[in-house]
Every structure is written in C-alpha cells, then in structure tokens.
Amino acid sequence: MREAMEGLLAPTYREKPLGRAEVRKIFNVPGATVAGCMVVDGKIVRSARARLVRDGRPVWEGKLATLKRFKDDAREVAQGYECGIALENFNDVKPDDIIEAFEMEAILRKLAAPKAETVRGPAAVEKQLQP
C-alpha cells in the first residue's frame, strides 16, 4: 500500500552539471550560428540540456541543436578538446560566453515514516482513557 501511494507522488528534479565550454569564435553558416568552443570543464553531451551564460548571468536555456568535432557529428566532447556547438532557436552567441551542459535528474519522493503517536494500539487507547 505504501509503495502504491509513493508511486503517485510526482518526482522532484535536480540539476546535475556535466561540463562547461568557453566560446572562442563565432561561425555564421546558412540557417544557424555555430560557436567554436573549448571544453574547459567536464564534458559536453549532445543529448544534454544547455545554458548560455554571459557575464555571470544566464541568457538562454534549452537544447543543443548540433555538437561537432571538426566536421563530424559527435555524441560527446571531453575536457581539453575543441568543438562546434549550435544552440536550438538561439543565434546571439558572442565570444567569451560560457555554455554549461547539464541533465535533469529525477528524484523519487518517499512518504515519511509514521510517528509513534499516530500508531494505534492498546497502549494508545489506554493513554487516551487516562484522565
């Protein structure tokens, strides 16, 4: 019964950082703007969500449109490597911007353990009957 009730609770989500890339140069290609980046921390994964940070403030948040290593598509790019990143529905990228990659991790909620006072039994009944 307890597990069934816990299954009805909506999970809470926590952000799990994956990596950061610094924009070094901008390339304009037909239909998009590609940011030439250097991965400075962690790794950038194509399927991850991303955030563009300019001067310490988040400017955009969404998905990566493309992630390329040289001219080939890449699933992920590790720290210390260069890559090309295009952001989905966003073209206002400037040098020295930071692109942060992260995943949203679902955390299942649990019901709290019952308190001793709420447990019914012979001792609880005797306690209530005493003046």
Coordinates of C-alpha atoms in Angstrom, one line a residue:
M1 CA 0.0 0.0 0.0
R2 CA 2.8 2.4 0.9
E3 CA 4.7 1.8 -2.3
A4 CA 1.5 2.4 -4.3
M5 CA 1.0 5.7 -2.6
E6 CA 4.7 6.7 -3.2
G7 CA 4.3 5.9 -6.9
L8 CA 1.5 8.5 -7.2
L9 CA 3.8 11.3 -5.9
A10 CA 5.4 13.4 -8.6
P11 CA 9.2 13.2 -8.6
T12 CA 11.4 16.2 -7.8
Y13 CA 14.1 17.2 -10.3
R14 CA 17.7 18.2 -9.5
E15 CA 20.2 19.7 -12.0
K16 CA 23.3 17.5 -12.5
P17 CA 26.1 19.5 -14.1
L18 CA 28.1 17.7 -16.9
G19 CA 30.5 20.3 -18.2
R20 CA 31.3 23.8 -19.4
A21 CA 32.6 25.1 -22.7
E22 CA 34.0 28.6 -23.4
V23 CA 33.1 30.2 -26.7
R24 CA 36.2 31.3 -28.6
K25 CA 35.0 32.2 -32.1
I26 CA 31.7 32.5 -33.9
F27 CA 31.0 31.0 -37.3
N28 CA 28.0 32.0 -39.4
V29 CA 26.6 29.2 -41.6
P30 CA 23.4 29.3 -43.5
G31 CA 20.5 28.9 -41.1
A32 CA 22.5 28.9 -37.9
T33 CA 25.3 30.4 -35.8
V34 CA 27.9 27.9 -34.7
A35 CA 30.0 28.7 -31.6
G36 CA 33.6 27.4 -31.8
C37 CA 34.3 26.3 -28.2
M38 CA 36.9 24.8 -26.0
V39 CA 35.6 22.4 -23.3
V40 CA 37.2 23.7 -20.1
D41 CA 35.4 21.5 -17.5
G42 CA 33.8 18.1 -17.6
K43 CA 32.3 17.1 -21.0
I44 CA 29.6 18.3 -23.3
V45 CA 27.0 15.7 -24.4
R46 CA 24.7 16.2 -27.4
S47 CA 21.6 14.9 -25.6
A48 CA 22.0 17.2 -22.6
R49 CA 20.3 20.4 -21.9
A50 CA 22.4 23.6 -22.1
R51 CA 22.5 27.1 -20.7
L52 CA 24.3 30.1 -22.2
V53 CA 25.9 32.3 -19.5
R54 CA 27.1 35.8 -20.4
D55 CA 28.8 38.0 -17.8
G56 CA 27.7 35.6 -15.0
R57 CA 24.0 35.8 -16.0
P58 CA 22.1 33.0 -17.8
V59 CA 20.9 34.3 -21.1
W60 CA 19.4 31.2 -22.7
E61 CA 18.4 27.7 -21.7
G62 CA 17.4 24.9 -24.0
K63 CA 18.8 22.0 -26.1
L64 CA 21.9 21.7 -28.2
A65 CA 21.0 21.7 -31.9
T66 CA 24.3 20.3 -33.0
L67 CA 27.6 19.2 -31.5
K68 CA 30.5 18.8 -33.9
R69 CA 34.1 17.8 -33.6
F70 CA 35.9 19.1 -36.7
K71 CA 33.2 18.4 -39.4
D72 CA 31.9 15.2 -37.9
D73 CA 28.9 14.9 -35.6
A74 CA 29.9 14.0 -32.0
R75 CA 28.0 12.4 -29.2
E76 CA 30.2 14.0 -26.6
V77 CA 33.3 16.1 -26.4
A78 CA 35.7 15.8 -23.4
Q79 CA 37.6 18.4 -21.4
G80 CA 40.5 20.0 -23.3
Y81 CA 39.1 19.5 -26.8
E82 CA 37.6 21.9 -29.2
C83 CA 34.1 21.6 -30.7
G84 CA 31.4 23.4 -32.6
I85 CA 28.1 24.0 -30.8
A86 CA 24.8 25.3 -32.3
L87 CA 22.0 26.2 -29.9
E88 CA 18.4 25.4 -30.7
N89 CA 16.4 28.5 -31.7
F90 CA 19.2 30.9 -30.5
N91 CA 21.8 32.7 -32.6
D92 CA 23.0 35.5 -30.3
V93 CA 26.3 33.9 -29.2
K94 CA 29.3 36.0 -28.5
P95 CA 33.0 35.2 -27.8
D96 CA 33.8 34.7 -24.1
D97 CA 30.3 33.3 -23.4
I98 CA 30.1 30.1 -21.4
I99 CA 27.9 27.1 -22.4
E100 CA 27.0 24.9 -19.5
A101 CA 25.7 21.4 -20.1
F102 CA 23.5 19.6 -17.5
E103 CA 21.0 16.9 -17.0
M104 CA 17.8 16.9 -15.0
E105 CA 17.9 14.0 -12.6
A106 CA 14.5 12.8 -11.2
I107 CA 14.4 12.0 -7.5
L108 CA 11.6 9.8 -6.4
R109 CA 9.7 11.1 -3.4
K110 CA 9.1 9.0 -0.3
L111 CA 6.5 9.1 2.3
A112 CA 7.7 10.0 5.8
A113 CA 7.8 7.2 8.4
P114 CA 4.7 7.2 10.6
K115 CA 5.2 8.8 14.0
A116 CA 4.9 6.7 17.2
E117 CA 1.9 8.9 18.3
T118 CA -0.1 8.1 15.3
V119 CA 0.2 4.4 15.6
R120 CA -3.0 2.9 17.2
G121 CA -2.7 0.1 19.6
P122 CA -3.6 -1.0 23.2
A123 CA -1.1 1.4 24.7
A124 CA -2.5 4.4 22.8
V125 CA -6.1 3.5 23.8
E126 CA -5.0 3.3 27.5
K127 CA -3.2 6.6 27.2
Q128 CA -6.4 8.3 25.9
L129 CA -8.6 6.8 28.6
Q130 CA -6.5 8.1 31.5
P131 CA -7.6 11.4 32.9

